[in-house]
Coordinates of C-alpha atoms in Angstrom, one line a residue:
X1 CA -99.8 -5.0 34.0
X2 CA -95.9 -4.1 33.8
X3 CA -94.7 -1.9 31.2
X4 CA -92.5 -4.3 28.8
X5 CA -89.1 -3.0 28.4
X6 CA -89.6 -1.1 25.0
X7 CA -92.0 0.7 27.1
X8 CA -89.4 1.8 30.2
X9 CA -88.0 5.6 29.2
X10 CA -85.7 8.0 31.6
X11 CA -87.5 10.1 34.7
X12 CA -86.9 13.0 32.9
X13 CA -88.4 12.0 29.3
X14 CA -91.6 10.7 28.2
X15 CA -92.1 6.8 27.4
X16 CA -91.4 6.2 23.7
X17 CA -95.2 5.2 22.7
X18 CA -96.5 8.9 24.1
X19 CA -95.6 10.3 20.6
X20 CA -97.8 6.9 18.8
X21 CA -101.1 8.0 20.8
X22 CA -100.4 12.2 20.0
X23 CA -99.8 11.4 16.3
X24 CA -103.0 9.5 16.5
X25 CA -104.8 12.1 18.5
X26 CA -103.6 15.1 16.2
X27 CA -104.9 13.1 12.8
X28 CA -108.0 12.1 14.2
X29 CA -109.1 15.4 15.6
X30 CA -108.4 16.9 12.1
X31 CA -110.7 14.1 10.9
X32 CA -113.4 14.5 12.8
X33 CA -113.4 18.1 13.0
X34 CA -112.7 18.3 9.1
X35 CA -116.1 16.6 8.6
X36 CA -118.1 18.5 10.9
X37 CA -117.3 21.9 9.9
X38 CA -118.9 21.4 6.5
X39 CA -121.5 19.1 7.7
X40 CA -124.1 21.7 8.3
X41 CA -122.9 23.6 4.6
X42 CA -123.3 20.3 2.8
X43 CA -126.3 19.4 3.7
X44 CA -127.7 22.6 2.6
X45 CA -126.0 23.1 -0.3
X46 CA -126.0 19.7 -1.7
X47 CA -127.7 16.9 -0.2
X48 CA -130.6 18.4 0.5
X49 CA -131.4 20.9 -1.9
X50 CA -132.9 18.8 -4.3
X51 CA -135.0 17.2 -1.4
X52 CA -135.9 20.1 0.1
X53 CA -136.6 23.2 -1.8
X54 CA -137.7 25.7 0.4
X55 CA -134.6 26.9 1.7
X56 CA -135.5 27.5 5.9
X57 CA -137.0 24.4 6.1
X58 CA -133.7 22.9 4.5
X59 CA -132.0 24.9 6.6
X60 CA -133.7 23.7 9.5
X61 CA -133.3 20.5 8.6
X62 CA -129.6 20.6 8.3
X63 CA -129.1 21.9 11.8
X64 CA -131.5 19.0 13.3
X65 CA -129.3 16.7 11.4
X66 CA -125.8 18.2 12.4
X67 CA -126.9 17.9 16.1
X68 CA -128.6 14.4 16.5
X69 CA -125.0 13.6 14.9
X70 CA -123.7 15.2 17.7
X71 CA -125.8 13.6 20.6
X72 CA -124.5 10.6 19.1
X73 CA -120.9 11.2 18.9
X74 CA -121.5 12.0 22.9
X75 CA -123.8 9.2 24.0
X76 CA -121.5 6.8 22.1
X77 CA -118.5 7.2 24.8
X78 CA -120.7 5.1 27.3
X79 CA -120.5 1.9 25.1
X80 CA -116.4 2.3 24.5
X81 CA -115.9 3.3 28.1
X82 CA -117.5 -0.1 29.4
X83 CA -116.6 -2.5 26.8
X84 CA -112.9 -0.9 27.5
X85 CA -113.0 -0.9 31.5
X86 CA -115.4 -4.3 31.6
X87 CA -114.1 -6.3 28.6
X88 CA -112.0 -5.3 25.3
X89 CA -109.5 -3.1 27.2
X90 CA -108.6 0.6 25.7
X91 CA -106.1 -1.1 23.1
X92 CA -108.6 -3.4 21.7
X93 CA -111.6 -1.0 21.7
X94 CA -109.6 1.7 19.7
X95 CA -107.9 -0.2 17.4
X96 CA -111.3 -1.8 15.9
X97 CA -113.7 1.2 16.8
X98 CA -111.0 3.3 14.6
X99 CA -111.6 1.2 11.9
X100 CA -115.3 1.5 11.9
X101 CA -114.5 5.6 12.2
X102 CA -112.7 5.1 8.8
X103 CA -115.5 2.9 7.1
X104 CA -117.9 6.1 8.4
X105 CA -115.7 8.2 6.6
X106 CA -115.5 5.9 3.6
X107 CA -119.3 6.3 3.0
X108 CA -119.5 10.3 3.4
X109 CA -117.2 10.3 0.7
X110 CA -118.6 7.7 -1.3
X111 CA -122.3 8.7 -1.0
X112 CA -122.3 12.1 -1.8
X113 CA -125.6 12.2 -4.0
X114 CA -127.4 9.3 -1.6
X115 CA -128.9 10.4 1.8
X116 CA -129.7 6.7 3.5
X117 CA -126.1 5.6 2.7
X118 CA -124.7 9.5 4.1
X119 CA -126.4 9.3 6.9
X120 CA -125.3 5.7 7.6
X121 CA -121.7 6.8 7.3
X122 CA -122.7 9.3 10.0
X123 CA -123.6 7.0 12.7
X124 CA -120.5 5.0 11.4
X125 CA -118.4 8.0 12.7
X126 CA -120.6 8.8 15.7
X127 CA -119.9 5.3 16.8
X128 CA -116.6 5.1 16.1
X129 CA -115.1 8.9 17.2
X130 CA -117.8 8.4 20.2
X131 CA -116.3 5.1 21.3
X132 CA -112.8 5.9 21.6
X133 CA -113.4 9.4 23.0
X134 CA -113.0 8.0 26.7
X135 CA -110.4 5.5 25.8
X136 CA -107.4 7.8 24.0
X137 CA -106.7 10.2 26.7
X138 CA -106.9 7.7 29.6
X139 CA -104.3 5.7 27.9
X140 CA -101.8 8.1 27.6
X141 CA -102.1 8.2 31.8
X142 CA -101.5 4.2 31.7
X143 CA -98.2 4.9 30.4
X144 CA -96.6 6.4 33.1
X145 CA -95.3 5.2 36.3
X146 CA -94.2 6.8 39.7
X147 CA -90.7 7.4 38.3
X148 CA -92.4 10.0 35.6
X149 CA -95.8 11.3 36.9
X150 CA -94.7 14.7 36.8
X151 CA -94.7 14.1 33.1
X152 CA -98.4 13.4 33.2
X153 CA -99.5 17.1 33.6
X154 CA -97.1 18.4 31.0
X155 CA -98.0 15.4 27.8
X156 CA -102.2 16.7 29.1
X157 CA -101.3 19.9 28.1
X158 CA -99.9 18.8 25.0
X159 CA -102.3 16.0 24.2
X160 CA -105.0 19.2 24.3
X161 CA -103.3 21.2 22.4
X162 CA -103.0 18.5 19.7
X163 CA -106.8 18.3 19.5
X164 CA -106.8 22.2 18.5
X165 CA -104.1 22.4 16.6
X166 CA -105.7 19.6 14.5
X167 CA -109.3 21.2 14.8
X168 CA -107.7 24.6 13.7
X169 CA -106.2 23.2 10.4
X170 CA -109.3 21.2 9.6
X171 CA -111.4 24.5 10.0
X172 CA -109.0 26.5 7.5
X173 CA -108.5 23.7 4.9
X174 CA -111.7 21.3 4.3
X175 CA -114.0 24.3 4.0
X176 CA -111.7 25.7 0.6
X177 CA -111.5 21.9 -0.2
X178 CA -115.6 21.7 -0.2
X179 CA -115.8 24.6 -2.1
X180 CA -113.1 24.1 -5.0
X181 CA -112.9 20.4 -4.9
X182 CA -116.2 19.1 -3.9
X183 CA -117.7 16.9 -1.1
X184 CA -116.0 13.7 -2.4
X185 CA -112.9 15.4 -1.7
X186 CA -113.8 17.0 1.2
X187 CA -115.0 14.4 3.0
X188 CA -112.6 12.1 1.6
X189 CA -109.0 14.1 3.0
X190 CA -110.5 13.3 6.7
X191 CA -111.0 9.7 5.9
X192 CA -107.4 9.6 5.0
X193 CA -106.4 11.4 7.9
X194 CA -108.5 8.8 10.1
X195 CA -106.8 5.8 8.4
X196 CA -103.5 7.4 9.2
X197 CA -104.4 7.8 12.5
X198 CA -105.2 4.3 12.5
X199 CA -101.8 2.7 11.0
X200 CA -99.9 5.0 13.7
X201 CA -101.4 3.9 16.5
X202 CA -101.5 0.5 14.8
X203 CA -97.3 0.9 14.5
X204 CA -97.1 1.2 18.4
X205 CA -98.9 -1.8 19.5
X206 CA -95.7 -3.1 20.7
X207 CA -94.9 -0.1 23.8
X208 CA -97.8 0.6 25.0
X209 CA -98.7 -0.3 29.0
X210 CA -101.9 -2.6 28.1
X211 CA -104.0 -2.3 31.3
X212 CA -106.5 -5.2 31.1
X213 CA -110.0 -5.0 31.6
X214 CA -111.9 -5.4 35.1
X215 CA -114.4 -7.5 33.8
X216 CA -117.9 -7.6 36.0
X217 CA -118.6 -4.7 39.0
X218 CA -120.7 -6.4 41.5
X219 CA -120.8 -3.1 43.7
X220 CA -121.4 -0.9 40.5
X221 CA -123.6 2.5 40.6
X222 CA -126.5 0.6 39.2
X223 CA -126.2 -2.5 41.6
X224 CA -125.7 -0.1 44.1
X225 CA -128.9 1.8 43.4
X226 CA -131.0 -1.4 43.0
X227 CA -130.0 -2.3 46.2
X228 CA -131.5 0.6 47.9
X229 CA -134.4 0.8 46.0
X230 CA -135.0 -3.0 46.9
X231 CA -134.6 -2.6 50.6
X232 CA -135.7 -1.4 53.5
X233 CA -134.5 2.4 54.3
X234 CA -131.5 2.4 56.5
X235 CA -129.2 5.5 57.5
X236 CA -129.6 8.9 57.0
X237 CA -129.5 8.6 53.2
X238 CA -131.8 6.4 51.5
X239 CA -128.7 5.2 49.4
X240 CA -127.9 3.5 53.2
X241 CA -129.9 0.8 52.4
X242 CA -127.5 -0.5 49.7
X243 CA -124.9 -1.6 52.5
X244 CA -126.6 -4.8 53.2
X245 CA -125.3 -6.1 50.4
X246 CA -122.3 -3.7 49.1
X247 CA -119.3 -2.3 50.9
X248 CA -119.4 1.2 52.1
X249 CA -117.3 3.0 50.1
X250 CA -119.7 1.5 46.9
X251 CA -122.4 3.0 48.5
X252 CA -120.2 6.6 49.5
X253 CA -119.6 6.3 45.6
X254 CA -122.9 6.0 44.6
X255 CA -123.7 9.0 47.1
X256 CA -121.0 11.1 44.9
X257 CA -122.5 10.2 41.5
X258 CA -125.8 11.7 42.4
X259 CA -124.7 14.6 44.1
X260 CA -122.7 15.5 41.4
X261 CA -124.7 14.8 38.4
X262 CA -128.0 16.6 40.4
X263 CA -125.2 19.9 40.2
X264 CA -124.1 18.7 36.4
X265 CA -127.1 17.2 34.6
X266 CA -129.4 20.3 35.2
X267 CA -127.1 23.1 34.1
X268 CA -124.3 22.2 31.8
X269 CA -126.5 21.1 28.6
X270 CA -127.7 24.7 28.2
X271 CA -123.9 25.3 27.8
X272 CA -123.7 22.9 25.1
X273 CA -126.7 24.7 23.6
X274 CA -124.8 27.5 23.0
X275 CA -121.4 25.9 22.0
X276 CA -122.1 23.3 19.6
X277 CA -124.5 25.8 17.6
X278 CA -121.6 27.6 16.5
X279 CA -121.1 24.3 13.8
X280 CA -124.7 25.1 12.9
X281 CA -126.5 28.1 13.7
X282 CA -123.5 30.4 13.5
X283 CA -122.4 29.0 10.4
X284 CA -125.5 29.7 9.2
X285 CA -125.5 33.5 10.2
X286 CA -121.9 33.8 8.5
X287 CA -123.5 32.6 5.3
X288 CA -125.7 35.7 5.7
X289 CA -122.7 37.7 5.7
X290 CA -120.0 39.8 3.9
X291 CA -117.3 37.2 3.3
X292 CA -114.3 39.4 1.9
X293 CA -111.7 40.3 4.9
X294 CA -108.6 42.5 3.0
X295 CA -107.7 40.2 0.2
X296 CA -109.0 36.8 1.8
X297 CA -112.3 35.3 1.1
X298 CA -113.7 33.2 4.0
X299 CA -116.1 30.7 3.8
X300 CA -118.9 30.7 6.7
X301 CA -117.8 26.9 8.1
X302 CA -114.0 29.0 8.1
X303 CA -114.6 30.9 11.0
X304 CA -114.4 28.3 13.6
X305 CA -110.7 28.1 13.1
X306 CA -111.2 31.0 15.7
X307 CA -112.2 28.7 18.5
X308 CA -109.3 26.7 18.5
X309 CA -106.6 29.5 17.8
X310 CA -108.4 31.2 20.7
X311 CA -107.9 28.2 22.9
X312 CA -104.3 28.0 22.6
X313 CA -104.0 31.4 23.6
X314 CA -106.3 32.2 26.4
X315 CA -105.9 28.7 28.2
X316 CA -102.0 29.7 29.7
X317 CA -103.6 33.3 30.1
X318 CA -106.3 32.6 32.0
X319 CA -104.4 29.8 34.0
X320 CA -100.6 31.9 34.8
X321 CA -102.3 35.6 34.9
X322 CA -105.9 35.7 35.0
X323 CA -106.8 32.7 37.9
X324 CA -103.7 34.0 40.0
X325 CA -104.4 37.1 40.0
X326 CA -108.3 36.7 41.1
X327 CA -106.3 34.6 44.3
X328 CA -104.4 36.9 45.2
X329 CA -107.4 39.5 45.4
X330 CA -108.7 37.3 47.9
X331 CA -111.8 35.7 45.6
X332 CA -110.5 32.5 44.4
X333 CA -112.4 31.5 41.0
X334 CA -113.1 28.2 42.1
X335 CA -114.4 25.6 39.8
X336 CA -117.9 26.1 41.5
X337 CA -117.7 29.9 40.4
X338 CA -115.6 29.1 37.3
X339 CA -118.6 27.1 36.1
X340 CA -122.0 29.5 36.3
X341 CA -119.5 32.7 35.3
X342 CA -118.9 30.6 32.2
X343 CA -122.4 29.9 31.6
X344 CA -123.3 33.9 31.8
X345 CA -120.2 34.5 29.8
X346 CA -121.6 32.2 27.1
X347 CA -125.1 33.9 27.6
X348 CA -123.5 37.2 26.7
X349 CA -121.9 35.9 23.7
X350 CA -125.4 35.1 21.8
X351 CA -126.7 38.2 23.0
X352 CA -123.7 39.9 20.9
X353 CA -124.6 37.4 17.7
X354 CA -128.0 37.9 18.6
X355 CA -127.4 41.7 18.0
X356 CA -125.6 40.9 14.7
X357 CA -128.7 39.2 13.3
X358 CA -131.3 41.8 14.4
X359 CA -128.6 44.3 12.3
X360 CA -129.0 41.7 9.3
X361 CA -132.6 41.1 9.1
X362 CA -133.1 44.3 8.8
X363 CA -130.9 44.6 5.4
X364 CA -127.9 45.7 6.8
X365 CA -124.5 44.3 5.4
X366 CA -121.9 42.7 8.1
X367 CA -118.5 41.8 7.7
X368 CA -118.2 38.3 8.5
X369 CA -115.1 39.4 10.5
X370 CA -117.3 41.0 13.4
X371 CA -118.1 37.2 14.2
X372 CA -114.7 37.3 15.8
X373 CA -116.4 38.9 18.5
X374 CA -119.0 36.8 19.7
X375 CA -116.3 33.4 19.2
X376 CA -113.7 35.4 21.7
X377 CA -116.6 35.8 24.2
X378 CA -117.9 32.0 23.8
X379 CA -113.9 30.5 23.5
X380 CA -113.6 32.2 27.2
X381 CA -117.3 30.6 28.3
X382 CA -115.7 27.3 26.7
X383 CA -112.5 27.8 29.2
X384 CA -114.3 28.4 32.0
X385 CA -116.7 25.8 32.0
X386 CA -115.7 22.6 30.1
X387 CA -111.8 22.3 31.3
X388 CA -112.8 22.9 34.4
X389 CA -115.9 20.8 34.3
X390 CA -113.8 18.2 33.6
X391 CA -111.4 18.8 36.4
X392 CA -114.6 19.0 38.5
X393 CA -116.0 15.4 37.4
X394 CA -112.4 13.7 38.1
X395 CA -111.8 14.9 41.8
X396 CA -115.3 15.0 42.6
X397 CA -115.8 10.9 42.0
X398 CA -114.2 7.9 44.3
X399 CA -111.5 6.4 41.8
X400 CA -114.0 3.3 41.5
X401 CA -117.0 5.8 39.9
X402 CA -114.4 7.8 38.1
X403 CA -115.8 6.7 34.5
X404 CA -119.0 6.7 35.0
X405 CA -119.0 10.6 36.2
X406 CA -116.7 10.7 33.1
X407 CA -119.5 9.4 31.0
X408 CA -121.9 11.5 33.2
X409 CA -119.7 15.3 31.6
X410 CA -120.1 13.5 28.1
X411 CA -123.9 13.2 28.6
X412 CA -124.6 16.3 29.3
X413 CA -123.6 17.1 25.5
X414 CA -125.7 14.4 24.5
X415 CA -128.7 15.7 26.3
X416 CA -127.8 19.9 24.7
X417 CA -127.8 18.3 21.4
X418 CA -130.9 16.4 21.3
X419 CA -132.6 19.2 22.7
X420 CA -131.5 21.6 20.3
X421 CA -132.2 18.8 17.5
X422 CA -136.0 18.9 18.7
X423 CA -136.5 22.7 19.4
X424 CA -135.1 23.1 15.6
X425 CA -137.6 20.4 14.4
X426 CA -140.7 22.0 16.1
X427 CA -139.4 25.7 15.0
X428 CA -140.0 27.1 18.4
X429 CA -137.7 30.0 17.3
X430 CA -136.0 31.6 14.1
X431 CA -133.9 34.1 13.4
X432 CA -132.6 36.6 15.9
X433 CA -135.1 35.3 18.5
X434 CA -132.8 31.8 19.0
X435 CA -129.9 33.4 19.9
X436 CA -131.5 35.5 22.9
X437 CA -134.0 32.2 23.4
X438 CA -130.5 30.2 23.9
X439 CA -128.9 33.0 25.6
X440 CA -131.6 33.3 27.9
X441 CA -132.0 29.9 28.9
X442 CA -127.8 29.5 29.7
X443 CA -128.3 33.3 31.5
X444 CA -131.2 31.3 33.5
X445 CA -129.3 28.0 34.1
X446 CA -125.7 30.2 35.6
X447 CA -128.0 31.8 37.9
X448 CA -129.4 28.0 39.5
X449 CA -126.2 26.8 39.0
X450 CA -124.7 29.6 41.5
X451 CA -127.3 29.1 43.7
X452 CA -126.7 25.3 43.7
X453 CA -123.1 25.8 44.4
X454 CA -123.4 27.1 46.9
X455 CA -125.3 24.4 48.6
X456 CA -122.9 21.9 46.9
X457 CA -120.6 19.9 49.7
X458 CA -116.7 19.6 48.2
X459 CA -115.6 16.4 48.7
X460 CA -111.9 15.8 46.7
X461 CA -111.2 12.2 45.7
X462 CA -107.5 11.5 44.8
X463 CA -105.1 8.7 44.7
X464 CA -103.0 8.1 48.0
X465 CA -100.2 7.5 46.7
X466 CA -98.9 7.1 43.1
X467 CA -96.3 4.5 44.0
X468 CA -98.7 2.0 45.7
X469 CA -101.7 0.0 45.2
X470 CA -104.4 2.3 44.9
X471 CA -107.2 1.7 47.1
X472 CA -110.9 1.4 45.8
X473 CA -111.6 4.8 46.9
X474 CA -109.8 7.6 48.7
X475 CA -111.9 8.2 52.0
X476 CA -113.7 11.7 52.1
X477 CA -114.4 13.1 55.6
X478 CA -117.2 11.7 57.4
X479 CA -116.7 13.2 61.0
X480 CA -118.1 16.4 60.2
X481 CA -119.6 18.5 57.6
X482 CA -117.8 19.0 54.0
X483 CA -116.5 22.6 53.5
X484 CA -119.0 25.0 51.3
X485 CA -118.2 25.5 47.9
X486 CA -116.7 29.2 47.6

């Protein structure tokens, strides 16, 4: 669909709705990051402590909470990305999935004191944030055009740095509001936020690009892989068989979905192990902790300001100095050795807070500031192996199986969170011994994951031609083998 003429902006400038979707995308990341900061903290200190005395099981509790919310605010992008791409359209699935975000929000602060109607407002938000998740950012590449996609790197860049600017000022601010004000209030400020993220998007309804929705895939990666398992076998790859009754480049997309989610699925979770513990199980250690730094007083769920400050810095230093530099060495850190590094990288970083809570249980007092350590390592792990993961999943997908590798990345949090959830449940470790049982597992996964790499063929998918009408899929070469992975 054509832009409509409030949309149409100079070469050299971005369209006038850009700023509609970043104000919306720096209110609701303050939201949603407000909440879950303190979600772990709440539960222990209030909602639970009346229900459940003892105070580790409590504790244990609260983390196998905090991360089946998670797994749901992951698994939910796979409902908005298809009702948006098959259906609704982004516009449509934002605007009314925001509004069940801010109903979410409504009952966290409303039901304090009453766990059935908490934990309702949870999946409210896990549905909600979830469902738009895919949506927001691939909007803000609908609005531009071949006149301005150069723009479309530079608004990325600021789009992510919206989501941690908001997630650093959520981190600093709701903790102090939980502890001065309450949970009512707490909870309520990012339910206001959410709302306002709502009425600005809302207030550009009339610039943005509206792409419409496809509406049914009769070659899709399911109807694809029914096919072949129907059939006869045909071809070199059993996948072969498909192309009785689908076009080839289906069945070359197909092909690329499960050679990249057999590299993904088995190796990125134990990433997401280790990441989103530090809204749990390192919030939990910093309770354990000396809070007074100089004249401040930091609250544990405080600390992971520190991953999104850390972000803003290291991203242009890893990306103008760090990468470069590695190139011109003559060992390119290519996304296939960005991603295992990161995964060691992250496996060193519990061994460090592993370290800190051997020091602890044995009656020593800690400065919560030497947490600071451990978050630089992880922020760097984070760097290395979820931007680029992402870049990874885009170019390694034909443009028709783009979302569904998409939705593939997202699962792999899904999958890290409800296996965390479970191994808190059955207490398979406490203490120091989950940080080096995490560690060890991400140390474990880098190592298959570099051997996997290097067996990994590199096929590049990208647009031909900005200008043009896209076609299905950009052709990878056939005539002979794909180049290693370096």
């Amino acid at each position: 669909m054509a832009p409509p003429p409030s949309a149409a902006a100079a070469p050299g400038r971005f369209p006038p709705q850009i700023p509609y979707i970043i104000g919306n995308e720096a209110c609701e990341r303050f939201s949603f990051y407000g909440m879950r900061n303190i979600l772990t903290v709440f539960l222990i200190d209030y909602l639970l402590r009346n229900a459940v005395p003892d105070e580790g099981a409590r504790t244990a509790q609260a983390k196998s909470l905090m991360h089946l919310f998670m797994a749901g605010v992951y698994f939910f992008p796979l409902l908005g990305g298809y009702l948006a791409d098959r259906w609704l359209g982004k516009y449509r699935v934002i605007l009314w999935l925001s509004l069940v975000y801010c109903l979410g929000h409504a009952f966290l602060a409303l039901f304090e004191h009453n766990a059935t109607g908490f934990y309702a407002g949870l999946v409210l938000i896990s549905v909600g944030s979830g469902g738009i998740k895919p949506c927001v950012s691939a909007m803000v590449g609908d609005q531009f055009t071949a006149e301005n996609k150069h723009l479309v790197k530079r608004v990325f860049a600021i789009f992510y740095w919206t989501i941690n600017f908001g997630s650093f000022f959520a981190s600093l601010l709701i903790p102090l509001t939980l502890k001065h004000l309450g949970p009512a209030v707490a909870f309520g400020i990012p339910g206001v936020l959410m709302f306002v993220a709502t009425i600005i998007f809302w207030a550009g309804r009339k610039h943005y690009v509206v792409v419409p929705p496809t509406g049914p895939n009769p070659h899709s990666f399911l109807k694809v892989l029914g096919s072949a398992l129907r059939g006869p076998k045909q071809g070199e790859h059993w996948l072969d068989g498909a192309r009785r009754e689908h076009p080839a480049e289906a069945v070359e997309g197909a092909k690329a979905v499960l050679r990249v989610s057999t590299l993904l699925l088995p190796t990125i979770p134990f990433f997401w192990m280790l990441f989103d513990q530090k809204a749990s199980t390192w919030v939990i250690q910093a309770r354990a902790m000396d809070p007074q730094v100089g004249p401040f007083t930091f609250q544990p769920s405080q600390m992971q300001f520190i991953n999104p400050a850390l972000v803003m810095i290291l991203i242009p230093l890893l990306v103008g100095l760090v990468y470069p530099a590695f190139q011109r060495m003559g060992w390119e850190l290519t996304p296939l050795r960005r991603m295992p590094l990161g995964l060691a990288v992250g496996a060193f970083s519990y061994a460090i807070a592993g370290y800190f809570q051997v020091v602890l249980e044995r009656g020593a007092v800690l400065n919560i500031a030497w947490q600071l350590l451990p978050y630089v390592v992880l922020t760097l792990a984070e760097i290395l192996v979820s931007t680029t993961g992402l870049e990874f999943a885009y170019t390694q997908a034909p443009r028709e199986m783009k979302g569904i590798v998409q939705s593939l990345w997202l699962l792999t949090s899904t999958l890290a969170n409800v296996a965390v959830a479970i191994a808190t449940t059955l207490n398979v470790f406490t203490g120091a011994g989950q940080f080096f049982f995490y560690g060890g597992l991400a140390l474990v996964a880098a190592v298959g994951m570099g051997l996997m790499a290097r067996r990994y063929q590199v096929r590049d998918y990208y647009q031909v031609d900005a200008a043009s009408v896209v076609p299905d899929r950009a052709q990878p070469p056939v005539d002979g083998p794909a180049p290693r992975a370096r």
